CSV table of C-alpha atoms and ligand atoms in Angstrom, one decimal:
chain,number,residue,atom,x,y,z
A,491,MET,CA,0.0,0.0,0.0
A,492,LEU,CA,1.5,3.3,-1.1
A,493,GLY,CA,1.4,5.4,2.0
A,494,LEU,CA,3.0,8.8,1.1
A,495,GLN,CA,-0.3,10.7,1.4
A,496,GLY,CA,-4.0,10.2,1.0
A,497,ASP,CA,-6.6,7.7,2.3
A,498,PHE,CA,-4.4,4.6,2.4
A,499,ARG,CA,-5.6,3.4,5.8
A,500,GLU,CA,-9.1,2.7,4.4
A,501,HIS,CA,-7.6,0.5,1.7
A,502,VAL,CA,-5.5,-1.3,4.3
A,503,GLU,CA,-8.7,-2.0,6.3
A,504,ALA,CA,-10.4,-3.4,3.1
A,505,LEU,CA,-7.3,-5.7,2.5
A,506,HIS,CA,-7.3,-6.9,6.0
A,507,LYS,CA,-11.0,-7.8,5.8
A,508,LEU,CA,-10.0,-9.9,2.8
A,509,GLY,CA,-7.2,-11.6,4.7
A,510,VAL,CA,-4.3,-9.9,2.9
A,511,GLU,CA,-1.1,-9.0,4.6
A,512,THR,CA,-0.1,-5.4,4.0
A,513,LEU,CA,3.0,-3.3,4.0
A,514,ILE,CA,3.0,0.5,3.9
A,515,VAL,CA,5.3,1.5,1.1
A,516,LYS,CA,7.1,4.8,1.9
A,517,LEU,CA,10.6,4.2,0.5
A,518,PRO,CA,11.7,2.9,-2.9
A,519,GLU,CA,13.2,-0.2,-1.4
A,520,HIS,CA,9.9,-1.2,0.1
A,521,LEU,CA,8.7,-2.1,-3.4
A,522,ASP,CA,11.0,-5.1,-3.3
A,523,LEU,CA,8.9,-6.6,-0.5
A,524,VAL,CA,5.5,-6.5,-2.2
A,525,ASP,CA,3.6,-8.6,-4.7
A,526,ALA,CA,1.2,-5.8,-5.7
A,527,LEU,CA,0.7,-2.2,-5.0
A,528,ILE,CA,-2.3,0.1,-4.3
A,529,VAL,CA,-2.0,3.8,-5.1
A,530,PRO,CA,-4.7,5.6,-3.0
A,531,GLY,CA,-6.8,8.7,-3.5
A,532,GLY,CA,-5.6,12.0,-2.1
A,533,GLU,CA,-3.7,14.6,-4.0
A,534,SER,CA,-1.9,13.5,-7.1
A,535,THR,CA,0.3,16.6,-7.1
A,536,THR,CA,1.5,16.0,-3.5
A,537,MET,CA,2.2,12.3,-4.2
A,538,GLY,CA,4.0,13.1,-7.4
A,539,TYR,CA,6.1,15.7,-5.7
A,540,ILE,CA,7.1,13.4,-2.8
A,541,MET,CA,7.9,10.6,-5.2
A,542,LYS,CA,10.1,12.9,-7.2
A,543,ASN,CA,11.9,14.3,-4.2
A,544,MET,CA,12.6,10.9,-2.8
A,545,GLY,CA,13.9,9.6,-6.1
A,546,MET,CA,11.1,7.0,-6.2
A,547,GLU,CA,9.7,7.6,-9.7
A,548,GLU,CA,12.1,5.5,-11.7
A,549,VAL,CA,11.9,2.4,-9.5
A,550,PHE,CA,8.1,2.6,-9.5
A,551,VAL,CA,7.9,3.0,-13.3
A,552,GLU,CA,10.4,0.1,-13.8
A,553,ARG,CA,8.5,-2.3,-11.5
A,554,ILE,CA,5.2,-1.5,-13.0
A,555,ARG,CA,6.4,-1.9,-16.5
A,556,ASP,CA,7.9,-5.3,-15.4
A,557,GLY,CA,4.4,-6.4,-14.4
A,558,LEU,CA,3.9,-5.4,-10.8
A,559,PRO,CA,0.1,-5.5,-10.3
A,560,VAL,CA,-1.2,-2.0,-9.4
A,561,PHE,CA,-4.6,-0.8,-8.3
A,562,ALA,CA,-5.0,3.0,-8.5
A,563,THR,CA,-7.9,4.9,-7.2
A,564,CYS,CA,-8.9,8.5,-7.9
A,565,ALA,CA,-5.7,10.6,-7.5
A,566,GLY,CA,-3.8,7.4,-8.1
A,567,VAL,CA,-5.2,7.3,-11.6
A,568,VAL,CA,-4.0,10.8,-12.2
A,569,LEU,CA,-0.5,9.8,-10.9
A,570,LEU,CA,-0.4,6.8,-13.2
A,571,ALA,CA,-1.9,8.4,-16.4
A,572,LYS,CA,0.2,9.1,-19.5
A,573,ARG,CA,-1.7,12.3,-20.2
A,574,ILE,CA,-3.4,15.0,-18.1
A,575,THR,CA,-5.3,17.6,-20.1
A,576,ASN,CA,-5.5,20.5,-17.7
A,577,TYR,CA,-2.4,20.4,-15.3
A,578,GLU,CA,1.3,20.2,-15.6
A,579,GLN,CA,2.5,17.9,-12.8
A,580,GLU,CA,4.7,15.0,-11.9
A,581,LYS,CA,3.3,11.7,-13.2
A,582,LEU,CA,4.4,8.1,-13.7
A,583,GLY,CA,2.9,7.8,-17.2
A,584,VAL,CA,2.4,4.1,-17.1
A,585,LEU,CA,-1.3,3.8,-17.9
A,586,ASP,CA,-2.4,4.6,-21.4
A,587,VAL,CA,-5.3,7.0,-20.6
A,588,THR,CA,-5.9,10.7,-20.8
A,589,VAL,CA,-7.5,12.3,-17.7
A,590,GLU,CA,-9.0,15.6,-16.9
A,591,ARG,CA,-8.3,16.4,-13.2
A,592,ASN,CA,-11.1,17.6,-10.9
A,593,ALA,CA,-13.4,17.2,-13.9
A,594,TYR,CA,-16.6,17.0,-11.9
A,595,GLY,CA,-16.0,20.2,-10.0
A,596,ARG,CA,-14.9,21.1,-6.5
A,597,GLN,CA,-15.2,19.2,-3.2
A,598,VAL,CA,-18.8,20.3,-2.7
A,599,GLU,CA,-19.7,18.8,-6.1
A,600,SER,CA,-18.6,15.3,-4.9
A,601,PHE,CA,-21.3,12.8,-5.4
A,602,GLU,CA,-22.4,9.2,-5.0
A,603,THR,CA,-24.0,7.1,-7.6
A,604,TYR,CA,-24.7,3.5,-8.5
A,605,VAL,CA,-22.5,2.0,-11.3
A,606,GLU,CA,-23.2,-1.2,-13.2
A,607,ILE,CA,-20.0,-3.4,-13.1
A,608,PRO,CA,-21.0,-6.8,-14.7
A,609,ALA,CA,-17.4,-8.1,-14.2
A,610,ILE,CA,-17.9,-8.2,-10.4
A,611,GLY,CA,-21.6,-9.2,-10.2
A,612,LYS,CA,-25.1,-8.0,-11.0
A,613,ASP,CA,-25.7,-5.8,-8.0
A,614,PRO,CA,-24.8,-2.2,-8.9
A,615,TYR,CA,-21.8,-0.8,-7.0
A,616,ARG,CA,-22.2,2.3,-4.8
A,617,ALA,CA,-19.5,4.6,-6.2
A,618,ILE,CA,-18.3,7.6,-4.3
A,619,PHE,CA,-16.7,10.3,-6.5
A,620,ILE,CA,-14.6,13.0,-4.6
A,621,ARG,CA,-13.1,15.7,-6.8
A,622,ALA,CA,-12.6,12.8,-9.2
A,623,PRO,CA,-10.7,12.8,-12.5
A,624,ARG,CA,-12.5,12.0,-15.7
A,625,ILE,CA,-11.0,9.5,-18.1
A,626,VAL,CA,-11.5,11.3,-21.4
A,627,GLU,CA,-9.6,8.9,-23.6
A,628,VAL,CA,-8.3,5.3,-23.4
A,629,GLY,CA,-5.5,3.7,-25.4
A,630,LYS,CA,-6.0,0.5,-27.5
A,631,GLY,CA,-4.7,-1.8,-24.8
A,632,VAL,CA,-7.1,-0.5,-22.2
A,633,GLU,CA,-10.2,-2.4,-21.3
A,634,VAL,CA,-13.1,-0.4,-19.9
A,635,ILE,CA,-14.8,-2.4,-17.1
A,636,ALA,CA,-17.4,0.2,-16.1
A,637,TYR,CA,-18.8,3.4,-17.3
A,638,HIS,CA,-20.7,6.2,-15.5
A,639,ASP,CA,-22.6,8.6,-17.8
A,640,GLY,CA,-20.6,7.5,-20.8
A,641,ASP,CA,-17.2,8.0,-19.1
A,642,PRO,CA,-15.0,5.1,-18.2
A,643,VAL,CA,-14.7,4.9,-14.4
A,644,LEU,CA,-13.0,1.5,-14.0
A,645,VAL,CA,-10.4,0.4,-16.5
A,646,LYS,CA,-7.7,-2.2,-16.8
A,647,GLU,CA,-4.5,-2.3,-18.8
A,648,ARG,CA,-2.4,-5.4,-18.4
A,649,LYS,CA,-1.9,-5.7,-14.6
A,650,ILE,CA,-3.1,-2.1,-13.8
A,651,LEU,CA,-6.6,-1.6,-12.5
A,652,ALA,CA,-7.7,2.0,-12.3
A,653,CYS,CA,-10.8,3.4,-10.7
A,654,THR,CA,-11.8,7.1,-10.6
A,655,PHE,CA,-14.1,6.7,-7.6
A,656,HIS,CA,-13.3,5.4,-4.0
A,657,PRO,CA,-14.1,1.7,-3.4
A,658,GLU,CA,-12.2,1.8,-0.1
A,659,LEU,CA,-14.9,4.1,1.3
A,660,THR,CA,-17.7,1.6,1.1
A,661,ASP,CA,-18.1,-1.8,2.7
A,662,ASP,CA,-18.4,-3.4,-0.7
A,663,LEU,CA,-15.2,-5.4,-1.2
A,664,ARG,CA,-15.9,-6.6,-4.7
A,665,ILE,CA,-13.5,-4.4,-6.5
A,666,HIS,CA,-10.6,-5.1,-4.1
A,667,ARG,CA,-11.4,-8.8,-4.5
A,668,TYR,CA,-11.4,-8.4,-8.3
A,669,PHE,CA,-7.9,-6.9,-8.0
A,670,LEU,CA,-6.7,-9.7,-5.8
A,671,GLU,CA,-7.9,-12.2,-8.5
A,672,MET,CA,-5.8,-10.2,-11.0
A,673,VAL,CA,-2.8,-10.5,-8.7
A,674,LYS,CA,-3.2,-14.2,-8.3
A,675,ALA,CA,-3.6,-14.7,-12.1
B,747,LIG,N1,-8.5,16.0,-7.1
B,747,LIG,C1,-7.5,15.0,-6.7
B,747,LIG,C2,-6.3,15.0,-7.6
B,747,LIG,O1,-6.5,15.2,-8.8
B,747,LIG,C3,-8.0,13.6,-6.6
B,747,LIG,C4,-9.1,13.6,-5.4
B,747,LIG,C5,-9.2,12.2,-4.8
B,747,LIG,O2,-8.3,11.4,-4.9
B,747,LIG,N2,-10.3,12.0,-4.2
B,747,LIG,O3,-5.2,14.7,-7.3
């Protein structure tokens, strides 16, 4: 669990409920100790800044390109994206999507909605969007797993799963479980 900034504790709780052992990744060398990585929501600018300052970027990009499974949520998606339409900021550029940051408006415009995600079951998923990015374009190798209002909100590219809302803020563990299946595969 990347623990530089953001709501990583909630993800850790979800993982513990699923019986997964966790390690908070705060240094580049911690990456050698994990089988998979979650990049939480928070502030992508802050996470990118810390990573750059600690010299973590290269190691992360290398491990992810080598196939380390990664689950990114909200700000995590911005951090991983190859292209950001409206901000110049540090990014890892490993996920072939274009995002627009804060596309749904400010904090007060945060919202909850139900999203159909057939890949995890037929009950709609309660999705919490908090100053979320909008995925405005996906590359050829990117599979869209769920849409909201025509926008991709859950996508997958190789071993990267990216979600623009916050599955760690609900008790519904289906998306975390889906990621664990990806890791096992
Ligand atoms: N607006 C934040 C960003 O772009 C993301 C917000 C969040 O993770 N809930 O970094």
